[in-house]
Short mmCIF file of C-alpha atoms in Angstrom, two decimals:
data_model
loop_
_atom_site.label_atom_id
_atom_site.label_comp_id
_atom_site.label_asym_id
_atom_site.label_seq_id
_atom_site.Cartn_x
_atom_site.Cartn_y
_atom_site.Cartn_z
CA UNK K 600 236.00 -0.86 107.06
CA UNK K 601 233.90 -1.07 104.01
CA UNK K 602 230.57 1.63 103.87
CA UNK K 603 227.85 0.30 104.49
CA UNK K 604 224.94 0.17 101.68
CA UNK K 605 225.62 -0.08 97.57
CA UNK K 606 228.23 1.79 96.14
CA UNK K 607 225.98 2.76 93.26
CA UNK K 608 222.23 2.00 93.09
CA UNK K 609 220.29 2.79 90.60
CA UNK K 610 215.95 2.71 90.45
CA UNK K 611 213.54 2.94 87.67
CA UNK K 612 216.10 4.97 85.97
CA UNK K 613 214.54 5.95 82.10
CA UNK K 614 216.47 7.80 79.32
CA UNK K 615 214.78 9.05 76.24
CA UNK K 616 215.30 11.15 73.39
CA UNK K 617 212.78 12.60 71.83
CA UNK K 618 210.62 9.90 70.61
CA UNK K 619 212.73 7.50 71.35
CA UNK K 620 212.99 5.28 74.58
CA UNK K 621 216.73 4.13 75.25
CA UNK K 622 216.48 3.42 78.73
CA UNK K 623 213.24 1.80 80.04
CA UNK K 624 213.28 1.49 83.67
CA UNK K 625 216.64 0.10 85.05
CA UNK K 626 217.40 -1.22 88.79
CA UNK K 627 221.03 -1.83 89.50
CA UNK K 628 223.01 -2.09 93.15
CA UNK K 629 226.29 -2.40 92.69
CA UNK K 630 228.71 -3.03 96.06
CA UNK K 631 232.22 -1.76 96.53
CA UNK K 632 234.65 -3.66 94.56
CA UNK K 633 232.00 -5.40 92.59
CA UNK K 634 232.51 -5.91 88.66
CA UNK K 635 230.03 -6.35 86.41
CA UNK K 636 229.87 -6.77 83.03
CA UNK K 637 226.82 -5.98 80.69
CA UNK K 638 226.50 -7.18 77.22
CA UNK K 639 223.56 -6.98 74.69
CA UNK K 640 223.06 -6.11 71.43
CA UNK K 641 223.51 -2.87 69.38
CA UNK K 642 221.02 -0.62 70.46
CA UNK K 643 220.35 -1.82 73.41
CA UNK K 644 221.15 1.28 75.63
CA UNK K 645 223.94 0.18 77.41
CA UNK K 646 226.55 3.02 76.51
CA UNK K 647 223.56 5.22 77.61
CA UNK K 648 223.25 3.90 80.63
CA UNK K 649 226.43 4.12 81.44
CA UNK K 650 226.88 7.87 80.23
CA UNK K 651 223.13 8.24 82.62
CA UNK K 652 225.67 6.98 85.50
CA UNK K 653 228.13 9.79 85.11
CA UNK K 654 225.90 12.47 84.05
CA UNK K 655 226.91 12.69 80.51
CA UNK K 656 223.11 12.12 79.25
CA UNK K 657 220.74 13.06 82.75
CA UNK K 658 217.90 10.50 83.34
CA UNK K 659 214.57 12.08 82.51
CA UNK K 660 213.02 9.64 85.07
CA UNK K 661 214.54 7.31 88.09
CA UNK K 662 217.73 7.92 90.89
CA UNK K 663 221.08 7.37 91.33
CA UNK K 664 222.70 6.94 94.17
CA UNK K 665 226.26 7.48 94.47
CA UNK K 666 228.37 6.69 97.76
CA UNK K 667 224.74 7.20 99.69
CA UNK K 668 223.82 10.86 97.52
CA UNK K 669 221.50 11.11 94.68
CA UNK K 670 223.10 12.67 92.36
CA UNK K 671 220.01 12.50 89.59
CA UNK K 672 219.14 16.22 89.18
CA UNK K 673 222.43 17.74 90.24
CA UNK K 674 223.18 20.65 87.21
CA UNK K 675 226.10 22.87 88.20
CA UNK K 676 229.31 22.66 87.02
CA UNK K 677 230.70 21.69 90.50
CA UNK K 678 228.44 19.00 91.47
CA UNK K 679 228.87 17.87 88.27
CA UNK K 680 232.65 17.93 88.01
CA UNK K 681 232.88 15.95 91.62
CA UNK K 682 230.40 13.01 89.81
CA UNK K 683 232.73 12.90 87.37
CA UNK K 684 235.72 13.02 89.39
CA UNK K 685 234.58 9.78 91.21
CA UNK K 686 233.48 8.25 88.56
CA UNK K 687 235.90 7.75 85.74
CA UNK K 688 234.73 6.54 81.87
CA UNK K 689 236.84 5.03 79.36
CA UNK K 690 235.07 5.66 75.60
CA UNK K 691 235.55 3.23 72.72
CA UNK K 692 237.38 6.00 71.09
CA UNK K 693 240.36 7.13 72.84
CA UNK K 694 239.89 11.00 73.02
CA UNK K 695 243.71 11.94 73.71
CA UNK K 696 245.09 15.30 73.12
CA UNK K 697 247.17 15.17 69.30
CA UNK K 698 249.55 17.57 70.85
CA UNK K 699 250.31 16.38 74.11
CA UNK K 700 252.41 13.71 75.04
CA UNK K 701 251.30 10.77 77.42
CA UNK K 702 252.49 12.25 80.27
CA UNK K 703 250.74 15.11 79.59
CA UNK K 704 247.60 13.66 78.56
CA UNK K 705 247.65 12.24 81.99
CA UNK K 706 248.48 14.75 83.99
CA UNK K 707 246.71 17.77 82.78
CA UNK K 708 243.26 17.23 84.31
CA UNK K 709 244.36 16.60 87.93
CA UNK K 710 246.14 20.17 87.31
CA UNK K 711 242.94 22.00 86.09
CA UNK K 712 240.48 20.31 87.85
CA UNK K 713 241.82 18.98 91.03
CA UNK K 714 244.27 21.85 91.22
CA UNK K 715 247.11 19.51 92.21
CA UNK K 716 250.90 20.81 91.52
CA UNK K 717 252.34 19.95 87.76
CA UNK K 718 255.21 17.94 89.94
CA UNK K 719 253.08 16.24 91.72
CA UNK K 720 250.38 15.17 88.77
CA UNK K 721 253.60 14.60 86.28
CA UNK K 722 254.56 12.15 89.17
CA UNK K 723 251.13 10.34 89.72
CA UNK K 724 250.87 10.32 85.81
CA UNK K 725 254.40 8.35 85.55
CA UNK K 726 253.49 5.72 87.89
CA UNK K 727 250.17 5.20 86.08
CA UNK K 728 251.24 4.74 82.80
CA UNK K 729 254.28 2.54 84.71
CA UNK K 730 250.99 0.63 85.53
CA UNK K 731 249.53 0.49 82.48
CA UNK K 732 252.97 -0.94 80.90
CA UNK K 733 253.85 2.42 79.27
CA UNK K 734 257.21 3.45 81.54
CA UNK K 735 258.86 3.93 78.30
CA UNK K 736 256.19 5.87 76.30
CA UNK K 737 255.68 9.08 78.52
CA UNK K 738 257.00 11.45 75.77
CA UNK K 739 255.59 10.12 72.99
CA UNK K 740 252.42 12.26 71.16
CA UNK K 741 249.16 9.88 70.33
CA UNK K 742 250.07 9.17 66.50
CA UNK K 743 253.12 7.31 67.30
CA UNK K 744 251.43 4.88 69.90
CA UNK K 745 249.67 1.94 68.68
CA UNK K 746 245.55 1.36 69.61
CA UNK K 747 246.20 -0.39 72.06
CA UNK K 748 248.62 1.75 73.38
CA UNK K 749 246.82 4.90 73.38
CA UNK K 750 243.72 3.22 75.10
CA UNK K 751 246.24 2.12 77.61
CA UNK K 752 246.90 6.32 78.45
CA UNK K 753 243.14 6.57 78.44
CA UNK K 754 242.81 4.24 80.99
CA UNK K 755 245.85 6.02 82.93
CA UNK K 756 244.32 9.51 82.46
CA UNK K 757 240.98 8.18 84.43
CA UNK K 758 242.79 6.84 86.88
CA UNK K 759 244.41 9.85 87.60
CA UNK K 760 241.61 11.37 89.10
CA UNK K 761 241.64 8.62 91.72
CA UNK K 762 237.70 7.36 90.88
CA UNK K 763 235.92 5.31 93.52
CA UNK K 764 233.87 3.80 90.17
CA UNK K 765 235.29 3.04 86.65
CA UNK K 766 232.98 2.72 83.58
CA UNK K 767 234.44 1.37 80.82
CA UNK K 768 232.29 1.87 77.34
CA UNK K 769 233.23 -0.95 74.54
CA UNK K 770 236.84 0.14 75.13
CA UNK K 771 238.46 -2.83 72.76
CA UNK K 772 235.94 -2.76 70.19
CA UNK K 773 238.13 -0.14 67.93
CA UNK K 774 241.18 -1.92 68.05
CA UNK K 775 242.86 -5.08 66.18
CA UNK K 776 242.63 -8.22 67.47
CA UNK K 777 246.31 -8.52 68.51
CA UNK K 778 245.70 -5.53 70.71
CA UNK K 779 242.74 -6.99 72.77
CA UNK K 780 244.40 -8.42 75.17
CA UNK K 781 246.85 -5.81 76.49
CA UNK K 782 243.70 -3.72 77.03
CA UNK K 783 242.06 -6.50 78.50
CA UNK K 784 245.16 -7.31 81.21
CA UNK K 785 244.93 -3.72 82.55
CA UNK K 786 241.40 -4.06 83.37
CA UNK K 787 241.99 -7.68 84.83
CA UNK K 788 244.46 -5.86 86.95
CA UNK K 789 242.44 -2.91 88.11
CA UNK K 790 239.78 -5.78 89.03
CA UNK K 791 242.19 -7.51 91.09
CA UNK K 792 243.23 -4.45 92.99
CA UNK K 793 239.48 -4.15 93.59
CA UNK K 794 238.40 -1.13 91.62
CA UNK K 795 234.76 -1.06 91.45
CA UNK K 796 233.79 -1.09 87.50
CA UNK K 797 231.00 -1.85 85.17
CA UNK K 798 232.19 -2.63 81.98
CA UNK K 799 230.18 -2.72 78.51
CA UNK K 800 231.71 -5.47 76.64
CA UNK K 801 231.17 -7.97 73.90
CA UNK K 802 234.32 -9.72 75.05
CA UNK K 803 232.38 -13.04 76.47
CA UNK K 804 235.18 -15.05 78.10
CA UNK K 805 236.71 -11.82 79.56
CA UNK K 806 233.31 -11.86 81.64
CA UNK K 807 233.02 -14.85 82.44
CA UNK K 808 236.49 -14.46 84.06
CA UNK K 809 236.44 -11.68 85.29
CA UNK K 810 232.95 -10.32 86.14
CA UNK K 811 231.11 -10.79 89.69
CA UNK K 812 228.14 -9.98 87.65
CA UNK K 813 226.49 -10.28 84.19
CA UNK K 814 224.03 -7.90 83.07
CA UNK K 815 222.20 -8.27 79.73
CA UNK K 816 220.86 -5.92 77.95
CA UNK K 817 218.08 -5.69 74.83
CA UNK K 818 215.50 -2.66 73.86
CA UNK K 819 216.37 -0.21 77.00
CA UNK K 820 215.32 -2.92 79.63
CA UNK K 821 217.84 -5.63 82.03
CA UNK K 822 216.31 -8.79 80.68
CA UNK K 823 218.77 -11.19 82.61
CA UNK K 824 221.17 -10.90 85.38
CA UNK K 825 223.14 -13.53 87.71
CA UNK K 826 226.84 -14.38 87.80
CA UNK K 827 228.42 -15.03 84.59
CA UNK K 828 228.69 -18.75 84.57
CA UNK K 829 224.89 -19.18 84.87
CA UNK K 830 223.95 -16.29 82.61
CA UNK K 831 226.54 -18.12 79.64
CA UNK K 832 225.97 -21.65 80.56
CA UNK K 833 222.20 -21.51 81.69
CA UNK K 834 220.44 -18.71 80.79
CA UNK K 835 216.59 -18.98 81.54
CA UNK K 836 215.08 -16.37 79.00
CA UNK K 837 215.02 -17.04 75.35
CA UNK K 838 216.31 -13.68 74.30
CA UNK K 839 218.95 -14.36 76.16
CA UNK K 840 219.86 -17.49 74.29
CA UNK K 841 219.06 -16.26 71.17
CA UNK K 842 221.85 -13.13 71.59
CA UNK K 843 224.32 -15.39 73.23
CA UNK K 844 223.64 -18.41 70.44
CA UNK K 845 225.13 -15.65 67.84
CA UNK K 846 227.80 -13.68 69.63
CA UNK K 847 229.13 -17.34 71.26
CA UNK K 848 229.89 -19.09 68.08
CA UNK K 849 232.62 -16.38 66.79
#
């Protein structure tokens, strides 16, 4: 039976540094299993917020709510380490160790941080990066996979702390074309299974497909919000057309 109440909420949630105003007073509920998608321009402050959600960058001002706890505020290492344990980020760039394997890269956290046996993590890790169509990559170190590849392991190595919420920043913006869309399948797959996920993305038709909701983004603020058909097809504010009358002809 599903818990009652948002998964994630967050209220009047601001993010500045030093002079400069990144995050300007965001609202967001998001339910179990939803999937939303936010796109905006460079700049706008939505890698921010997403690095506000998991405690990367602490909101100066606002709440979040996670699985019915505000965790704004929370400082030591352990309440910060369970955030981050149930929520999971993917980054544009891959950050994998150079001198582990996949397998390793996978497995090692669930060792240190959720003190789980090496068998037992080496055995999660080989089903995830089954998963993530890597059965017959485990050995191989991070210079010999492709982009694509080693974005795939990324993805594993989150899921390998079992996260309730997955936040995936830009994660196909650094790779070729051609390597898009294996990226793209794993995440199509994780939203079937009904992993809970907000994804930053200026991949348009993988939101409209995919996405319960569309969130966009310009100058720290949510200026439009709805599902993704009537966001794309109809939006009602003019900034809104204007960002999606440039990034929809390409």
């Amino acid at each position: 039976m599903a818990a009652p109440g948002p998964v994630l909420e967050l209220s009047g949630v601001h993010k500045h540094f030093g002079e400069l105003e990144v995050l300007r007073g965001i609202d967001m509920k998001i339910s179990k299993g939803d999937v939303v998608c936010v796109v905006g321009p460079s700049g706008s402050g939505k890698s921010t917020l997403l690095r506000c959600i998991n405690m990367l960058e602490p909101p100066n001002q606002g709440q979040i709510i996670l699985e019915g706890k505000e965790i704004t505020g929370e400082t030591s290492a352990d309440a910060l380490c369970d955030v981050r344990q149930r929520v999971g980020m993917v980054f544009q760039q891959f950050n994998l160790f150079p001198h582990k394997n996949a397998l390793e890269n996978v497995s090692v956290a669930p060792v240190t941080v959720l003190d789980r046996s090496k068998e037992e993590a080496r055995q999660h890790a080989t089903e995830l990066l089954g998963r993530v169509g890597l059965s017959d990559k485990l050995g191989e170190y991070p210079e010999r996979l492709s982009g694509g590849q080693q974005q795939r392991v990324a993805i594993a190595r989150a899921l390998a702390m079992d996260p309730h919420v997955m936040l995936f920043d830009e994660v196909t913006s650094a790779l070729d074309p051609e390597l898009v869309k294996e990226v793209l399948d794993v995440m199509r797959e994780l939203a079937d299974e009904g992993m809970t996920m907000i994804v930053v993305t200026h991949e348009m038709s993988f939101a409209r497909e995919v996405a319960d909701h569309l969130v966009f983004m310009d100058e720290g603020v949510i200026v439009e919000q709805g599902k993704p058909a009537q966001v794309l097809d109809n939006p009602k504010e003019e900034r809104t057309r204007r960002f999606l009358g440039l990034v929809l002809e390409h």
